[in-house]
Short mmCIF file of C-alpha atoms and ligand atoms in Angstrom, two decimals:
data_model
loop_
_atom_site.label_atom_id
_atom_site.label_comp_id
_atom_site.label_asym_id
_atom_site.label_seq_id
_atom_site.Cartn_x
_atom_site.Cartn_y
_atom_site.Cartn_z
CA MET E 1 6.52 2.61 2.36
CA ARG E 2 9.10 4.93 0.78
CA LEU E 3 12.28 6.03 2.53
CA ALA E 4 14.79 8.70 1.56
CA PHE E 5 18.45 7.68 1.57
CA VAL E 6 20.77 10.71 1.59
CA THR E 7 23.83 9.56 -0.31
CA SER E 8 25.95 10.40 -3.34
CA ASN E 9 27.10 6.80 -3.64
CA PRO E 10 25.17 4.62 -6.14
CA GLY E 11 26.75 1.45 -4.71
CA LYS E 12 25.35 2.12 -1.24
CA LEU E 13 21.97 2.93 -2.78
CA GLU E 14 21.85 -0.36 -4.70
CA GLU E 15 22.71 -2.39 -1.61
CA ALA E 16 20.05 -0.68 0.50
CA ARG E 17 17.45 -1.11 -2.25
CA GLU E 18 18.24 -4.77 -2.74
CA TYR E 19 18.05 -5.42 1.00
CA LEU E 20 14.90 -3.43 1.76
CA ALA E 21 12.78 -3.97 -1.40
CA PRO E 22 11.72 -7.55 -0.47
CA LEU E 23 10.49 -6.12 2.85
CA GLY E 24 8.20 -3.72 1.02
CA ILE E 25 10.39 -0.69 1.62
CA GLU E 26 11.15 1.40 -1.44
CA VAL E 27 14.33 3.43 -1.11
CA TYR E 28 14.84 6.61 -3.10
CA GLN E 29 17.98 8.68 -3.34
CA LEU E 30 18.39 12.21 -2.06
CA ASN E 31 21.72 13.40 -3.40
CA VAL E 32 22.37 16.24 -0.96
CA ASP E 33 25.98 17.05 -0.22
CA TYR E 34 26.01 17.31 3.57
CA PRO E 35 29.12 18.30 5.57
CA GLU E 36 31.23 15.39 6.82
CA ILE E 37 33.21 16.68 9.78
CA GLN E 38 36.61 15.44 10.89
CA ALA E 39 35.93 13.34 13.96
CA ASP E 40 37.24 10.22 15.65
CA SER E 41 34.24 8.01 14.98
CA LEU E 42 31.75 7.29 12.22
CA GLU E 43 28.92 7.90 14.70
CA GLU E 44 30.06 11.49 15.28
CA VAL E 45 30.32 12.13 11.54
CA ALA E 46 26.86 10.64 10.99
CA GLU E 47 25.31 12.57 13.87
CA TYR E 48 26.59 15.91 12.65
CA GLY E 49 25.36 15.15 9.12
CA VAL E 50 21.91 14.21 10.42
CA GLY E 51 21.66 17.42 12.45
CA TRP E 52 22.57 19.50 9.42
CA LEU E 53 20.14 17.69 7.14
CA ALA E 54 17.29 17.68 9.68
CA GLU E 55 17.21 21.48 9.47
CA ARG E 56 16.72 21.24 5.71
CA ILE E 57 14.63 18.11 5.09
CA GLY E 58 11.14 17.78 6.53
CA ASP E 59 10.54 14.06 6.01
CA PRO E 60 12.29 11.14 7.67
CA PHE E 61 15.55 10.08 6.00
CA PHE E 62 18.61 7.95 6.64
CA LEU E 63 22.27 8.13 5.76
CA ASP E 64 25.17 5.68 5.94
CA ASP E 65 28.64 6.59 7.05
CA SER E 66 31.16 3.85 6.57
CA GLY E 67 34.86 3.11 6.43
CA LEU E 68 37.62 0.57 6.08
CA PHE E 69 39.79 0.08 9.18
CA ILE E 70 43.22 -1.58 9.05
CA PRO E 71 44.59 -2.36 12.53
CA ALA E 72 48.20 -2.69 11.27
CA LEU E 73 47.88 0.92 10.05
CA ASN E 74 46.39 2.01 13.38
CA GLY E 75 42.90 2.00 11.93
CA PHE E 76 43.70 3.99 8.79
CA PRO E 77 41.89 4.96 6.57
CA GLY E 78 38.90 4.66 8.97
CA VAL E 79 36.96 7.91 9.17
CA TYR E 80 39.08 9.25 6.29
CA SER E 81 38.08 6.43 3.92
CA ALA E 82 36.21 8.58 1.39
CA TYR E 83 39.12 11.03 1.09
CA VAL E 84 41.71 8.25 0.92
CA TYR E 85 39.69 6.39 -1.70
CA ARG E 86 39.58 9.55 -3.84
CA THR E 87 43.28 10.36 -3.40
CA LEU E 88 45.36 7.21 -2.82
CA GLY E 89 42.77 4.76 -4.16
CA ILE E 90 42.91 1.01 -3.70
CA ASN E 91 46.43 0.80 -5.13
CA GLY E 92 47.62 3.31 -2.55
CA ILE E 93 46.27 1.06 0.21
CA LEU E 94 48.01 -1.95 -1.33
CA LYS E 95 51.27 0.04 -1.40
CA LEU E 96 50.91 0.95 2.28
CA MET E 97 50.40 -2.76 3.07
CA ARG E 98 53.62 -3.85 1.35
CA GLY E 99 55.83 -5.78 3.74
CA ILE E 100 53.14 -5.87 6.44
CA GLY E 101 52.36 -9.43 7.54
CA ASP E 102 49.14 -8.62 9.40
CA ARG E 103 46.63 -7.96 6.62
CA LYS E 104 43.53 -7.99 8.83
CA ALA E 105 40.95 -5.30 8.15
CA TYR E 106 37.32 -4.56 8.85
CA PHE E 107 34.57 -2.47 7.39
CA LYS E 108 32.15 -0.62 9.58
CA SER E 109 28.90 1.01 8.63
CA VAL E 110 26.74 3.31 10.70
CA ILE E 111 23.23 3.92 9.45
CA ALA E 112 21.56 6.93 11.04
CA TYR E 113 17.81 7.29 10.64
CA TRP E 114 16.07 10.56 11.43
CA ASP E 115 12.35 10.72 12.20
CA GLY E 116 12.40 13.65 14.62
CA GLU E 117 15.03 11.87 16.64
CA ILE E 118 18.12 9.95 15.64
CA HIS E 119 18.42 6.16 15.59
CA PHE E 120 21.71 4.36 14.93
CA PHE E 121 22.24 0.92 13.40
CA GLU E 122 25.74 -0.48 13.07
CA GLY E 123 27.38 -3.32 11.26
CA ARG E 124 30.91 -4.65 11.02
CA VAL E 125 32.59 -7.32 8.93
CA ASP E 126 36.08 -8.67 9.48
CA GLY E 127 38.39 -9.90 6.77
CA VAL E 128 41.73 -9.31 5.07
CA ILE E 129 43.26 -7.02 2.48
CA VAL E 130 44.16 -9.29 -0.46
CA GLU E 131 47.44 -8.97 -2.39
CA LYS E 132 45.93 -7.82 -5.69
CA PRO E 133 42.55 -6.29 -6.65
CA ARG E 134 40.01 -8.91 -7.82
CA GLY E 135 36.50 -8.60 -9.25
CA SER E 136 34.45 -5.90 -10.90
CA GLY E 137 31.31 -5.78 -8.74
CA GLY E 138 30.57 -3.59 -5.76
CA PHE E 139 32.34 -0.28 -5.30
CA GLY E 140 35.08 1.49 -3.37
CA PHE E 141 37.54 -0.82 -1.62
CA ASP E 142 35.57 -3.99 -2.53
CA PRO E 143 38.22 -5.42 -4.94
CA ILE E 144 40.84 -5.60 -2.16
CA PHE E 145 38.71 -6.87 0.75
CA SER E 146 37.89 -10.51 1.37
CA PRO E 147 35.58 -11.29 4.31
CA THR E 148 36.58 -13.99 6.81
CA GLY E 149 35.43 -17.45 5.68
CA PHE E 150 35.41 -16.58 1.96
CA ASP E 151 38.08 -16.75 -0.75
CA LEU E 152 36.20 -14.15 -2.79
CA THR E 153 36.57 -10.40 -2.51
CA PHE E 154 33.40 -8.33 -2.11
CA ALA E 155 33.87 -7.25 -5.74
CA GLU E 156 33.57 -10.92 -6.80
CA MET E 157 30.22 -11.34 -5.04
CA THR E 158 26.72 -10.41 -6.12
CA THR E 159 25.03 -7.62 -4.20
CA MET E 160 22.89 -10.21 -2.41
CA GLU E 161 25.91 -12.28 -1.38
CA LYS E 162 27.75 -9.18 -0.17
CA ASN E 163 24.68 -8.01 1.78
CA ARG E 164 24.49 -11.35 3.59
CA VAL E 165 27.84 -10.79 5.32
CA SER E 166 28.78 -7.16 4.88
CA HIS E 167 28.93 -4.32 7.39
CA ARG E 168 26.12 -2.55 5.51
CA GLY E 169 24.01 -5.71 5.25
CA ARG E 170 24.30 -6.11 9.02
CA ALA E 171 23.42 -2.50 9.72
CA LEU E 172 20.48 -2.81 7.30
CA ARG E 173 19.30 -5.91 9.14
CA GLY E 174 19.08 -3.96 12.41
CA PHE E 175 17.42 -1.05 10.64
CA ALA E 176 14.84 -3.29 8.93
CA THR E 177 13.99 -5.07 12.19
CA TRP E 178 13.52 -1.74 13.92
CA LEU E 179 11.35 -0.39 11.08
CA LYS E 180 9.12 -3.46 11.23
CA GLU E 181 8.55 -3.00 14.95
CA ASN E 182 8.19 0.77 14.95
CA LEU E 183 6.37 1.64 11.74
CA LYS E 184 3.18 -0.33 11.84
P1 LIG G 1 28.00 9.29 0.86
O1 LIG G 1 27.52 10.31 -0.10
O2 LIG G 1 26.93 8.31 1.27
O3 LIG G 1 28.72 9.87 2.07
P2 LIG G 1 30.63 8.23 0.26
O4 LIG G 1 31.10 7.30 -0.83
O5 LIG G 1 31.30 9.57 0.40
O6 LIG G 1 29.07 8.40 0.05
P3 LIG G 1 31.43 7.66 3.02
O7 LIG G 1 31.55 9.10 3.31
O8 LIG G 1 30.69 6.79 4.00
O9 LIG G 1 30.70 7.41 1.60
O10 LIG G 1 32.88 7.09 2.77
C1 LIG G 1 33.16 5.76 2.84
C2 LIG G 1 34.30 5.39 1.92
O11 LIG G 1 34.54 4.00 2.13
C3 LIG G 1 33.98 5.59 0.44
O12 LIG G 1 35.13 5.92 -0.29
C4 LIG G 1 33.48 4.22 0.00
O13 LIG G 1 33.84 3.95 -1.33
C5 LIG G 1 34.20 3.27 0.96
N1 LIG G 1 33.24 2.21 1.32
C6 LIG G 1 32.16 2.33 2.12
N2 LIG G 1 31.46 1.19 2.13
C7 LIG G 1 32.10 0.35 1.31
C8 LIG G 1 31.84 -0.95 0.87
O14 LIG G 1 30.75 -1.61 1.22
N3 LIG G 1 32.71 -1.51 0.01
C9 LIG G 1 33.81 -0.84 -0.39
N4 LIG G 1 34.11 0.41 -0.06
C10 LIG G 1 33.26 1.01 0.79
#
């Protein structure tokens, strides 16, 4: 089967393709710029986006809203991750972390699938913000995030390795399981 992934982010697309292709699901990109509202949770942002897109796209589709949350910064950048990545960038985050002992962070991903109704699949991965960027793989904040139990940053992992532990990999696992059960 073929599934439309509404995203402008080639990194997200590659991860979804790599995860779903072995299950016989071919993912294609729909690069539609949907409104991302200011809200307190990723779910709310995703839900609004789905509602907007559902009025414009006839076929089923999914999107992924994700973010990096740093408890020592009260959850920042969180729902503002895309804006912060574009403006402060990874070096801006490292600057904000200077002098802060608690470097814990987590990524969260919410996949929202629309097939006439909305279905949510979530994933989270805990880890730390490293001192200096490392690695050239992945995208976004990957060079400064190392998941718990690994010395590597996400940017030092292959897509398959990242998918095994990442927030998106976990959300994709739930999504794939649901698809198998519901789309026979
Ligand atoms: P869309 O078109 O799919 O919305 P986006 O990049 O704008 O793409 P989001 O709105 O979900 O995505 O913003 C999430 C931000 O967090 C964005 O800057 C990403 O680079 C970053 N991010 C999300 N997942 C990540 C991951 O797995 N590794 C590193 N950074 C990630």
